[in-house]
Each structure stands twice: as C-alpha cells, then as structure tokens.
Amino acid sequence: MSEVAVGAGRLAGKVAVVTGGASGIGRAAARRFVAEGARVVVGDLDEPGLEALAAELGEACATSRCDVTVEADVERLARVAVDRFGGLDIAFANAGIGTPQRIVDADPDQWNRVLDVNLLGVMLTIKHAARLMDGGGSIVVTASLNAVQPGAGMGAYCASKAGVAMLVQVAALELGPAGIRVNAIGPGFVRTALTEGAFLLPALVEGYEENTPVGRHAAPEEIAGLVVYLASDEASFVSGSLHLIDGGAHTQRYPDILGILDASAG
Ligand SMILES: NC(=O)c1ccc[n+]([C@@H]2O[C@H](COP(=O)([O-])OP(=O)(O)OC[C@H]3O[C@@H](n4cnc5c(N)ncnc54)[C@H](O)[C@@H]3O)[C@@H](O)[C@H]2O)c1
C-alpha cells in the first residue's frame, strides 16, 4: 500500500471534526481524513475507542468525549478543532443509533433517544461547526438508505434519517452564502458494530444481500471514500444532496427484518 505523507493528499491542511468516530464508518473516515493530509478531532461516547484511535493516528488526531445530544459537548468538540489545530474546515456529523420496534409497540423514550442522537445531534453538529467555519467549509452528514427506503420496525430510525436528508437541504440553503457546502450520505448495509448483531442471523444478511444488486454488504472503508470526496474541494459545486452509497439497494426492497427475527425466535 502506498503511503500518503501528512501535508499532501486531497485534504492537505484541512481540519475536520467527526462525531461517532470511535467505530465503524466514522473511524474509517477519520483514518482516511488523516491519510489525505487533514488533522482531525474525533468525538464519541466511547472513551476507550477514542483513546485507541488517538494512539493510532498520533499528532494529527485529537479527541473529545462527546454526546451529540448535549449541546455543550458538541460546542466543545468544535472548539477543540480551533484551539488545537487553528481552524475548522470539515465536519462529519455521523453519530447514529437504531432500535427496532413496531409502531404499535413503540416506547416513546426509545423513539426520542433515536431522534435525539440521529436528528438533534446532527443539527447541533451543523450549528457549532458552521459557526467556526470562518473560511467556508464542507459538512457531511450520515443519513442512510433508510432516508428513502422504509424498513418495517424501523420507524424512529427511518424518520430520523429522512429528517436528516431534509435538514441537509435547509442547511445547504442557509450556509451556502457563507461558502459552506452541506451534503448527506446514504449508506446501505455496512458491517460495523451497529450491524454486528445481524451477522449472527445468516437469514438477515442474506435478506440484505439479495436486495442489493451488487450482492454483498460494504466495509466502512468503502463509505469513507465518498465522505472524503464530499469533504474535499473536488466536490466544490456539490451541496444540498443525499448521496446514496448502497450497492444499488434503493432499486429493490428492504428485507423483512421483523419477519426474519420472529422466524428465528420461534
Ligand atoms: N452500518 C450500516 O449498515 C449503516 C447504514 C446506514 C447508515 N448508517 C449510519 O452510519 C452512522 C455510523 O454508524 P456505524 O454503522 O458506523 O455504527 P457504529 O456503532 O460502528 O458507530 C457509531 C458510533 O457512534 C457513537 N455514538 C452513539 N451515540 C452517540 C452519541 N449520542 N454521541 C456521540 N457518539 C455516539 C458510538 O459510540 C459509535 O462509536 C450512523 O449514523 C448510522 O445510522 C449505518
């Protein structure tokens, strides 16, 4: 593998913040940001995960324990970028969670937690990152295939991701004059801690893969490439869009997760 020197690369000299960066898609993006010449501030609830990533990435990486639903945490995360690295150019608002439940069984507390992390957390990240992007910038938000494709038992998750896809359009409208582009990515099925449980049920993985034209799930590194592109100046005229990255899965149907779970339980 060829090595990319710090200071070279598609994000040379840029400073980025990443939420939910201790694992999965966020961690893969943080690694790629640094490989492309950026310095990165990673926020997450998972403190051991943050420590491990900081040890791996060295001086190009700072961390801040951050719950994206707590405004003071998000404000501090963005501020670390300026205090430590002298500015902020890129924000990757990526932290997200999901809890399957049918609407008829829905627990409002669980519903609210999903909406708080996935939608309020994204709004707070956009807010505090944009305030510090004095020289313009790029904000990338992790939505999902589920922003456009419904999944039974995923009401809170789907609603939050559809909300994020619209929020990105509003943010692009408001922030464009300040030279800030805002885009969402819509990953299909990616193997991360979030989806690890699904891999215990072969029928569930088969359900996803049968409904994905390329016939497989993705690795987080495959998603990070799109994030780097949107964060970089190569995407200088790209704003306000949802960019699906799902192996074509939006052309088919979401697997019947609840049916597969019920069949495996019974
Ligand atoms: N894995 C997939 O198939 C898939 C598909 C589409 C979209 N997504 C989205 O991708 C994003 C990243 O998920 P992932 O698959 O990498 O999962 P992951 O669980 O590997 O990573 C998510 C990270 O977010 C952190 N996090 C959770 N709640 C937080 C909070 N309140 N504040 C700060 N950090 C918090 C977790 O500690 C974790 O490190 C999420 O928004 C998810 O909805 C994932």
PDB file of C-alpha atoms in Angstrom, residues 67-70 74 93-101 103 106-125 141-142 146-147 153-167:
ATOM      1  CA  ASP A  67     -22.583  13.045  23.464  1.00  0.00           C
ATOM      2  CA  VAL A  68     -24.057  14.671  20.362  1.00  0.00           C
ATOM      3  CA  THR A  69     -27.368  15.203  22.166  1.00  0.00           C
ATOM      4  CA  VAL A  70     -25.659  17.503  24.700  1.00  0.00           C
ATOM      5  CA  VAL A  74     -20.815  19.422  20.670  1.00  0.00           C
ATOM      6  CA  ALA A  93     -21.868  14.508  11.577  1.00  0.00           C
ATOM      7  CA  ASN A  94     -22.027  10.756  11.712  1.00  0.00           C
ATOM      8  CA  ALA A  95     -23.034   9.510  15.189  1.00  0.00           C
ATOM      9  CA  GLY A  96     -26.190   7.453  14.984  1.00  0.00           C
ATOM     10  CA  ILE A  97     -28.138   4.639  16.644  1.00  0.00           C
ATOM     11  CA  GLY A  98     -31.153   2.450  15.894  1.00  0.00           C
ATOM     12  CA  THR A  99     -33.549   0.323  17.926  1.00  0.00           C
ATOM     13  CA  PRO A 100     -36.035  -1.922  16.120  1.00  0.00           C
ATOM     14  CA  GLN A 101     -39.622  -1.682  17.342  1.00  0.00           C
ATOM     15  CA  ILE A 103     -45.016   1.368  15.841  1.00  0.00           C
ATOM     16  CA  ALA A 106     -43.294   1.854  20.349  1.00  0.00           C
ATOM     17  CA  ASP A 107     -41.794   3.123  23.584  1.00  0.00           C
ATOM     18  CA  PRO A 108     -41.666   6.942  23.372  1.00  0.00           C
ATOM     19  CA  ASP A 109     -38.413   7.059  25.362  1.00  0.00           C
ATOM     20  CA  GLN A 110     -36.678   4.796  22.850  1.00  0.00           C
ATOM     21  CA  TRP A 111     -38.211   6.769  19.989  1.00  0.00           C
ATOM     22  CA  ASN A 112     -36.953  10.034  21.463  1.00  0.00           C
ATOM     23  CA  ARG A 113     -33.444   8.710  22.047  1.00  0.00           C
ATOM     24  CA  VAL A 114     -33.108   7.665  18.385  1.00  0.00           C
ATOM     25  CA  LEU A 115     -34.445  11.032  17.202  1.00  0.00           C
ATOM     26  CA  ASP A 116     -32.206  12.879  19.669  1.00  0.00           C
ATOM     27  CA  VAL A 117     -28.987  11.189  18.550  1.00  0.00           C
ATOM     28  CA  ASN A 118     -29.762  10.944  14.834  1.00  0.00           C
ATOM     29  CA  LEU A 119     -31.506  14.271  14.233  1.00  0.00           C
ATOM     30  CA  LEU A 120     -30.952  16.697  17.127  1.00  0.00           C
ATOM     31  CA  GLY A 121     -27.301  15.583  17.300  1.00  0.00           C
ATOM     32  CA  VAL A 122     -26.812  16.299  13.598  1.00  0.00           C
ATOM     33  CA  MET A 123     -28.442  19.721  13.902  1.00  0.00           C
ATOM     34  CA  LEU A 124     -26.193  20.616  16.859  1.00  0.00           C
ATOM     35  CA  THR A 125     -23.110  19.440  14.975  1.00  0.00           C
ATOM     36  CA  VAL A 141     -23.937  14.052   7.441  1.00  0.00           C
ATOM     37  CA  THR A 142     -24.558  10.320   7.655  1.00  0.00           C
ATOM     38  CA  ASN A 146     -33.485   4.324   5.117  1.00  0.00           C
ATOM     39  CA  ALA A 147     -33.887   8.024   4.357  1.00  0.00           C
ATOM     40  CA  GLY A 153     -39.848  -1.997  12.672  1.00  0.00           C
ATOM     41  CA  MET A 154     -37.589   0.947  11.925  1.00  0.00           C
ATOM     42  CA  GLY A 155     -39.977   3.862  12.323  1.00  0.00           C
ATOM     43  CA  ALA A 156     -37.774   6.047  14.504  1.00  0.00           C
ATOM     44  CA  TYR A 157     -34.625   5.290  12.504  1.00  0.00           C
ATOM     45  CA  CYS A 158     -36.236   5.838   9.088  1.00  0.00           C
ATOM     46  CA  ALA A 159     -37.981   9.024  10.241  1.00  0.00           C
ATOM     47  CA  SER A 160     -34.754  10.376  11.714  1.00  0.00           C
ATOM     48  CA  LYS A 161     -32.753   9.649   8.561  1.00  0.00           C
ATOM     49  CA  ALA A 162     -35.410  11.137   6.265  1.00  0.00           C
ATOM     50  CA  GLY A 163     -35.371  14.156   8.576  1.00  0.00           C
ATOM     51  CA  VAL A 164     -31.609  14.429   8.284  1.00  0.00           C
ATOM     52  CA  ALA A 165     -31.819  14.312   4.479  1.00  0.00           C
ATOM     53  CA  MET A 166     -34.175  17.318   4.523  1.00  0.00           C
ATOM     54  CA  LEU A 167     -32.175  19.111   7.227  1.00  0.00           C
TER      55      LEU A 167
END
